[in-house]
Amino acid sequence: MAVGQGASKQLTRFFTEDWLAVVVGLLLVALVLTGLLKSIP
Amino acid sequence: MSDRVLTSSEAVSVSRPEPGKEWAWWSASLLVVVLLTVATWWLNKTVPTWSKQLRVIEFPVYAVLLGLLAGGLLSVLGIKERLGAYFRTEFFLKTGLVLLGATINLAEIVAFGAKGLVQAVIMISSVFFFTWFVARWLGVEEKLRALLAASVAICGVSAAITAAGAVLAKKEQLAYVTGLVILFALPLMFLQPAAAIWLGLSPDVAGAWIGGNIDTTAAVVGAGTIHSQQALKVASIAKLSQNALIGVVAFLLALYWVVVVERKPGQRPSAWEIWERFPKFVLGFILASIVVTLVTSNGWVASSVKRDLGHLREWFFIAAFLSIGFGLSFRGLREAGWRPIGVYTLATAFNTVVALGVALVIFG
């Protein structure tokens, strides 16, 4: 397997929806805490 | 589309559109999800204003129904699979769970004092194990058992969602348990305060009983309000103490599932295997909870941010339940059978009696 292919496979394996949810969730928490995201209905 | 809500490899599309048109279908799918989410949010805000009884019906009901309707309509039009790309149950649910963690202030557990914590620990552990063993006795499937036990023992819908994430439940199982939670909360909201008045309980004991027994927070507030202001205050505190422990239960449940339930016979899973299969949202949940507790308790950020985080969480949960409704299989619901209803009835009866005893001992 080529190096690039291996890296891509690793990245796909790491970036499951489980992790994506953690990253997006924490990012949204950071945006709210810093006041960049507010007055959410 | 996979029937497991929460597998990380849930297929994006069953039949791939032509390469050039992929983006057009994805954009259309995103638009459908956003429009339906806004429609559900509006229903959730508007319908409870029509009548007091309707307040107990929470957003999962509207979301699943709208999702079902949209799925049926698009299926008839023959474009359900192509428009299904953004109905991502797992992503919406787990992002919502990280945001749920952010709304749980760990300092509140300490602030409520030993009484609230002792009551929460006794109630959660006794009701969880009672429900678990009754469900096992009645032959209920393991994942459904975990969802039932968590929802009766902790806080209804949120606990069912968290347990579904921890054990990788099927979407039909989550929809089923959520329906049961709401169905049982409605009569309890009116019966329990009436029973507390009939039994002559003090507002503190009545509040602790209501908060320790009724599963959904909305119904706890409703029942507390019917009894008295003091009962409402104590009931809310008791419920919050239970909610605050949801992360601990999620962590233990996820660990139990990886180490015990999914273990291959005769093999001990390695630390790496446990890490790989452990649902990572639990870490996000705990981290978000610690960060928000630290910044709000020290006054670095106004505690009002919790309201925004709560609203954001609701948007994600609405999108998750829409996705559940969109891909719901009635065969999956039928497979669950009548037994979960029997388990929920027995567990609620047990919860009611134990919660009264604990409330009388601790708050009497």
Coordinates of C-alpha atoms in Angstrom, one line a residue:
Chain A
M1 CA 0.0 0.0 0.0
A2 CA 1.3 3.4 -0.9
V3 CA 2.3 5.8 1.9
G4 CA -0.4 8.3 0.9
Q5 CA -3.1 5.6 0.8
G6 CA -2.1 4.4 4.2
A7 CA -2.2 8.0 5.6
S8 CA -5.6 8.6 4.0
K9 CA -7.0 5.3 5.5
Q10 CA -5.6 6.3 8.9
L11 CA -7.3 9.7 8.6
T12 CA -10.6 8.2 7.6
R13 CA -10.4 5.7 10.4
F14 CA -9.6 8.5 12.9
F15 CA -12.2 10.9 11.6
T16 CA -15.3 8.8 12.3
E17 CA -18.6 10.5 13.1
D18 CA -17.9 9.8 16.7
W19 CA -14.8 12.0 16.7
L20 CA -16.4 14.5 14.3
A21 CA -19.3 15.0 16.8
V22 CA -16.7 15.6 19.6
V23 CA -14.8 18.2 17.6
V24 CA -17.9 20.0 16.4
G25 CA -19.5 19.9 19.8
L26 CA -16.5 21.3 21.6
L27 CA -16.1 23.9 18.9
L28 CA -19.7 25.1 19.4
V29 CA -19.1 25.2 23.2
A30 CA -16.0 27.3 22.6
L31 CA -18.0 29.7 20.2
V32 CA -20.7 30.1 22.9
L33 CA -18.2 30.6 25.7
T34 CA -16.3 33.3 23.8
G35 CA -19.5 35.1 22.9
L36 CA -19.1 34.6 19.2
L37 CA -22.3 32.5 19.1
K38 CA -25.1 34.0 21.2
S39 CA -28.9 34.6 21.5
I40 CA -29.7 31.2 20.1
P41 CA -33.5 30.8 19.8
Chain B
M1 CA -29.1 3.0 5.5
S2 CA -28.0 1.1 8.5
D3 CA -30.6 0.3 11.1
R4 CA -28.1 0.9 13.9
V5 CA -28.4 4.6 14.9
L6 CA -25.0 5.0 16.1
T7 CA -22.5 3.0 14.2
S8 CA -19.7 5.2 13.1
S9 CA -19.7 3.8 9.6
E10 CA -23.4 4.6 8.8
A11 CA -23.6 4.7 5.1
V12 CA -24.1 8.2 3.6
S13 CA -25.9 7.0 0.5
V14 CA -27.2 3.7 -0.6
S15 CA -27.5 4.6 -4.2
R16 CA -24.9 7.1 -5.3
P17 CA -26.2 9.9 -7.6
E18 CA -24.3 10.8 -10.8
P19 CA -20.9 12.4 -9.8
G20 CA -21.8 15.8 -11.3
K21 CA -25.2 16.0 -9.5
E22 CA -23.9 14.8 -6.1
W23 CA -23.5 18.3 -4.7
A24 CA -26.9 19.4 -5.9
W25 CA -28.5 16.4 -4.0
W26 CA -26.4 17.0 -0.9
S27 CA -27.4 20.7 -0.9
A28 CA -31.1 19.7 -1.3
S29 CA -30.7 17.2 1.5
L30 CA -29.2 19.7 3.9
L31 CA -32.0 22.2 3.0
V32 CA -34.6 19.5 3.8
V33 CA -33.0 18.7 7.2
V34 CA -32.7 22.5 8.1
L35 CA -36.4 23.2 7.1
L36 CA -37.7 20.2 9.0
T37 CA -35.6 21.1 12.1
V38 CA -37.0 24.6 12.1
A39 CA -40.6 23.3 11.6
T40 CA -40.1 20.9 14.6
W41 CA -38.6 23.7 16.8
W42 CA -41.6 25.8 16.0
L43 CA -44.1 23.0 16.8
N44 CA -42.2 22.4 20.1
K45 CA -42.5 26.1 21.0
T46 CA -46.1 26.6 19.8
V47 CA -48.1 23.5 20.7
P48 CA -47.5 23.7 24.5
T49 CA -49.1 27.2 24.5
W50 CA -52.4 25.6 23.4
S51 CA -53.0 23.6 26.5
K52 CA -51.3 22.7 29.8
Q53 CA -51.6 18.9 29.1
L54 CA -49.6 19.3 25.9
R55 CA -46.6 20.7 27.7
V56 CA -45.4 17.2 28.6
I57 CA -45.1 16.3 24.9
E58 CA -41.4 16.9 24.1
F59 CA -39.7 17.6 20.8
P60 CA -38.8 13.9 20.0
V61 CA -42.5 13.3 19.3
Y62 CA -42.8 16.1 16.8
A63 CA -39.4 15.3 15.3
V64 CA -40.0 11.6 14.8
L65 CA -43.5 12.2 13.3
L66 CA -42.2 14.9 10.9
G67 CA -39.2 12.7 10.0
L68 CA -41.6 9.8 9.3
L69 CA -43.8 12.0 7.2
A70 CA -40.9 13.4 5.2
G71 CA -39.4 9.9 4.7
G72 CA -42.8 8.5 3.5
L73 CA -43.4 11.4 1.1
L74 CA -39.9 11.3 -0.4
S75 CA -40.2 7.5 -0.7
V76 CA -43.4 7.9 -2.7
L77 CA -41.6 10.4 -4.9
G78 CA -38.7 8.0 -5.3
I79 CA -36.0 10.3 -4.0
K80 CA -35.7 9.3 -0.4
E81 CA -32.3 7.7 -0.6
R82 CA -30.8 10.5 -2.7
L83 CA -32.1 13.1 -0.3
G84 CA -31.1 11.1 2.8
A85 CA -27.4 12.2 2.9
Y86 CA -27.7 14.7 5.7
F87 CA -30.1 12.7 7.9
R88 CA -27.1 11.8 10.1
T89 CA -28.5 10.4 13.3
E90 CA -25.2 9.6 14.8
F91 CA -23.5 12.9 14.2
F92 CA -26.5 15.0 15.4
L93 CA -27.0 12.8 18.5
K94 CA -23.4 12.8 19.6
T95 CA -22.8 16.5 19.0
G96 CA -26.0 17.1 21.0
L97 CA -24.6 14.9 23.8
V98 CA -21.4 16.9 23.9
L99 CA -23.5 20.0 24.3
L100 CA -25.6 18.2 26.9
G101 CA -22.4 17.7 28.9
A102 CA -21.7 21.5 28.6
T103 CA -25.1 22.3 30.3
I104 CA -24.3 20.1 33.3
N105 CA -22.6 22.1 36.0
L106 CA -20.6 19.7 38.2
A107 CA -20.4 22.4 40.9
E108 CA -24.2 22.1 41.3
I109 CA -23.8 18.6 42.7
V110 CA -21.8 20.0 45.5
A111 CA -24.1 23.0 45.9
F112 CA -27.1 20.8 46.3
G113 CA -25.4 19.2 49.3
A114 CA -25.1 15.7 50.5
K115 CA -28.9 15.1 50.7
G116 CA -29.5 15.6 46.9
L117 CA -26.4 13.5 46.0
V118 CA -27.3 10.6 48.3
Q119 CA -30.9 10.6 47.0
A120 CA -29.6 10.6 43.4
V121 CA -27.1 7.8 44.0
I122 CA -29.7 5.6 45.8
M123 CA -32.4 6.2 43.2
I124 CA -30.2 5.7 40.1
S125 CA -28.5 2.6 41.3
S126 CA -31.6 0.8 42.8
V127 CA -33.9 1.7 39.9
F128 CA -31.3 1.0 37.2
F129 CA -30.5 -2.5 38.5
F130 CA -34.1 -3.4 39.2
T131 CA -35.1 -2.4 35.7
W132 CA -32.1 -4.2 34.2
F133 CA -32.9 -7.5 36.0
V134 CA -36.7 -7.4 35.4
A135 CA -35.9 -6.7 31.7
R136 CA -33.5 -9.7 31.6
W137 CA -36.1 -11.9 33.3
L138 CA -38.6 -10.9 30.6
G139 CA -36.1 -11.6 27.9
V140 CA -35.7 -8.0 26.6
E141 CA -32.7 -7.6 24.3
E142 CA -29.5 -6.2 26.0
K143 CA -29.3 -2.8 24.3
L144 CA -33.0 -2.1 24.8
R145 CA -32.5 -3.2 28.4
A146 CA -29.8 -0.6 28.9
L147 CA -32.0 2.2 27.4
L148 CA -35.0 1.2 29.5
A149 CA -32.9 1.1 32.7
A150 CA -31.1 4.4 32.1
S151 CA -34.3 6.2 31.1
V152 CA -36.3 5.2 34.2
A153 CA -33.4 5.5 36.6
I154 CA -32.0 8.9 35.5
C155 CA -33.9 11.5 33.4
G156 CA -36.0 10.0 30.7
V157 CA -35.3 11.2 27.2
S158 CA -31.7 12.6 27.7
A159 CA -30.7 9.4 29.6
A160 CA -32.1 7.2 26.8
I161 CA -30.2 9.2 24.2
T162 CA -27.0 9.0 26.2
A163 CA -27.4 5.2 26.8
A164 CA -28.1 4.7 23.1
G165 CA -24.8 6.4 22.3
A166 CA -23.0 4.3 24.9
V167 CA -24.2 0.9 23.8
L168 CA -24.7 1.7 20.0
A169 CA -28.5 1.0 20.1
K170 CA -30.8 0.7 17.1
K171 CA -32.8 3.8 16.1
E172 CA -36.0 1.9 16.6
Q173 CA -35.1 1.1 20.2
L174 CA -34.4 4.8 21.0
A175 CA -37.7 5.8 19.4
Y176 CA -39.6 3.1 21.3
V177 CA -38.1 4.1 24.7
T178 CA -38.6 7.8 24.1
G179 CA -42.2 7.1 23.3
L180 CA -42.6 5.1 26.6
V181 CA -40.9 7.9 28.6
I182 CA -43.4 10.5 27.4
L183 CA -46.4 8.2 27.6
F184 CA -45.7 7.5 31.3
A185 CA -44.7 11.0 32.2
L186 CA -48.1 12.5 31.2
P187 CA -50.4 10.7 33.8
L188 CA -47.7 10.9 36.5
M189 CA -47.4 14.7 36.1
F190 CA -51.0 15.0 37.4
L191 CA -51.4 11.9 39.6
Q192 CA -48.2 12.3 41.7
P193 CA -48.9 15.8 43.1
A194 CA -52.5 14.8 43.8
A195 CA -51.2 11.7 45.6
A196 CA -48.7 13.8 47.6
I197 CA -51.5 16.2 48.7
W198 CA -53.8 13.2 49.6
L199 CA -50.9 11.6 51.6
G200 CA -50.4 14.9 53.4
L201 CA -46.7 15.1 52.5
S202 CA -44.7 18.2 53.3
P203 CA -43.6 20.3 50.3
D204 CA -40.0 19.2 50.7
V205 CA -40.9 15.5 50.8
A206 CA -43.4 15.9 47.9
G207 CA -40.8 17.7 45.8
A208 CA -38.1 15.1 46.5
W209 CA -40.6 12.4 45.6
I210 CA -41.6 14.0 42.4
G211 CA -38.0 14.8 41.3
G212 CA -36.8 11.3 42.2
N213 CA -39.6 9.6 40.4
I214 CA -40.8 11.4 37.3
D215 CA -38.4 10.9 34.4
T216 CA -38.7 13.9 32.2
T217 CA -37.6 17.3 33.4
A218 CA -40.6 19.0 31.8
A219 CA -43.1 16.7 33.7
V220 CA -41.2 17.2 36.9
V221 CA -41.6 21.0 36.6
G222 CA -45.3 20.5 35.7
A223 CA -45.9 18.2 38.7
G224 CA -44.0 20.4 41.1
T225 CA -45.9 23.5 40.0
I226 CA -49.2 21.7 40.6
H227 CA -48.2 20.9 44.2
S228 CA -46.5 24.1 45.5
Q229 CA -43.6 26.5 44.8
Q230 CA -41.4 24.8 47.5
A231 CA -42.1 21.4 46.0
L232 CA -41.2 22.7 42.6
K233 CA -37.9 24.0 44.0
V234 CA -37.0 20.7 45.7
A235 CA -38.2 18.6 42.8
S236 CA -36.0 20.6 40.3
I237 CA -33.0 20.2 42.6
A238 CA -33.6 16.4 43.0
K239 CA -33.9 16.1 39.2
L240 CA -30.8 18.1 38.5
S241 CA -28.8 16.0 40.9
Q242 CA -29.8 12.9 38.9
N243 CA -29.1 14.6 35.6
A244 CA -25.7 15.7 36.8
L245 CA -24.7 12.0 37.2
I246 CA -25.7 11.1 33.7
G247 CA -22.0 11.4 32.5
V248 CA -20.9 8.9 35.2
V249 CA -23.6 6.4 34.1
A250 CA -22.7 6.9 30.4
F251 CA -19.0 6.3 31.1
L252 CA -19.7 3.1 33.1
L253 CA -22.2 1.8 30.6
A254 CA -19.9 2.3 27.7
L255 CA -17.0 0.6 29.5
Y256 CA -19.3 -2.3 30.6
W257 CA -20.4 -2.8 27.0
V258 CA -16.9 -2.8 25.5
V259 CA -15.3 -4.9 28.3
V260 CA -18.1 -7.4 29.1
V261 CA -20.9 -7.5 26.6
E262 CA -19.0 -7.3 23.3
R263 CA -16.0 -9.3 24.5
K264 CA -15.1 -12.3 22.4
P265 CA -15.5 -15.6 24.3
G266 CA -12.3 -16.5 26.1
Q267 CA -10.5 -13.3 25.2
R268 CA -9.6 -10.3 27.3
P269 CA -9.8 -7.1 25.3
S270 CA -6.5 -5.1 25.1
A271 CA -6.4 -1.5 26.4
W272 CA -6.1 -0.4 22.7
E273 CA -9.2 -2.4 21.7
I274 CA -11.1 -0.8 24.6
W275 CA -10.0 2.6 23.6
E276 CA -10.9 2.0 19.9
R277 CA -14.4 0.8 20.6
F278 CA -15.1 3.2 23.5
P279 CA -17.6 5.9 22.3
K280 CA -15.6 9.1 22.2
F281 CA -18.5 11.4 22.7
V282 CA -18.4 10.4 26.4
L283 CA -15.0 12.1 26.6
G284 CA -16.4 15.2 24.8
F285 CA -19.3 15.2 27.2
I286 CA -17.1 15.1 30.3
L287 CA -14.6 17.6 28.9
A288 CA -17.4 20.1 28.0
S289 CA -18.9 19.6 31.4
I290 CA -15.6 20.3 33.2
V291 CA -14.7 23.4 31.1
V292 CA -18.2 25.0 31.4
T293 CA -18.2 24.3 35.2
L294 CA -14.8 25.9 35.6
V295 CA -15.4 29.0 33.6
T296 CA -18.9 29.7 35.0
S297 CA -18.1 28.9 38.6
N298 CA -15.1 31.2 38.5
G299 CA -17.1 34.0 37.0
W300 CA -15.0 34.1 33.8
V301 CA -18.1 33.7 31.7
A302 CA -21.7 34.6 32.7
S303 CA -23.7 31.5 33.7
S304 CA -26.4 32.6 31.2
V305 CA -24.3 30.8 28.5
K306 CA -25.9 27.6 29.7
R307 CA -29.2 28.8 28.2
D308 CA -27.5 29.2 24.8
L309 CA -25.8 25.9 25.1
G310 CA -29.1 24.3 26.1
H311 CA -30.9 25.8 23.0
L312 CA -28.1 24.6 20.7
R313 CA -28.3 21.1 22.2
E314 CA -32.0 21.1 21.5
W315 CA -31.4 21.9 17.8
F316 CA -29.1 19.0 17.4
F317 CA -31.4 16.6 19.2
I318 CA -34.3 17.7 17.0
A319 CA -32.2 17.0 13.9
A320 CA -31.2 13.6 15.4
F321 CA -34.8 12.6 16.1
L322 CA -35.9 13.8 12.6
S323 CA -33.2 11.5 11.2
I324 CA -34.5 8.6 13.4
G325 CA -38.1 9.2 12.1
F326 CA -36.8 9.5 8.5
G327 CA -35.2 6.0 8.6
L328 CA -37.6 4.4 11.1
S329 CA -38.5 0.8 10.4
F330 CA -41.8 -0.4 11.8
R331 CA -40.5 -4.0 11.6
G332 CA -37.8 -2.9 14.1
L333 CA -40.5 -1.5 16.5
R334 CA -42.6 -4.7 16.2
E335 CA -39.5 -6.8 17.0
A336 CA -39.2 -5.1 20.3
G337 CA -42.7 -6.4 21.2
W338 CA -44.8 -5.7 24.3
R339 CA -42.2 -6.7 26.9
P340 CA -40.6 -3.3 27.2
I341 CA -44.0 -1.8 28.2
G342 CA -44.3 -4.4 31.0
V343 CA -40.7 -3.6 32.1
Y344 CA -41.4 0.1 32.1
T345 CA -44.6 -0.3 34.1
L346 CA -42.9 -2.5 36.8
A347 CA -39.9 -0.2 36.9
T348 CA -42.1 2.9 37.3
A349 CA -44.1 1.3 40.1
F350 CA -40.8 0.3 41.9
N351 CA -39.4 3.8 41.3
T352 CA -42.5 5.4 42.8
V353 CA -42.4 3.4 46.0
V354 CA -38.6 3.7 46.5
A355 CA -38.6 7.4 45.7
L356 CA -41.3 7.9 48.3
G357 CA -39.3 5.9 50.9
V358 CA -36.1 7.8 50.2
A359 CA -37.8 11.2 50.2
L360 CA -39.4 10.4 53.6
V361 CA -36.1 9.3 55.1
I362 CA -33.9 12.0 53.7
F363 CA -36.2 15.0 53.5
G364 CA -38.9 14.1 56.1

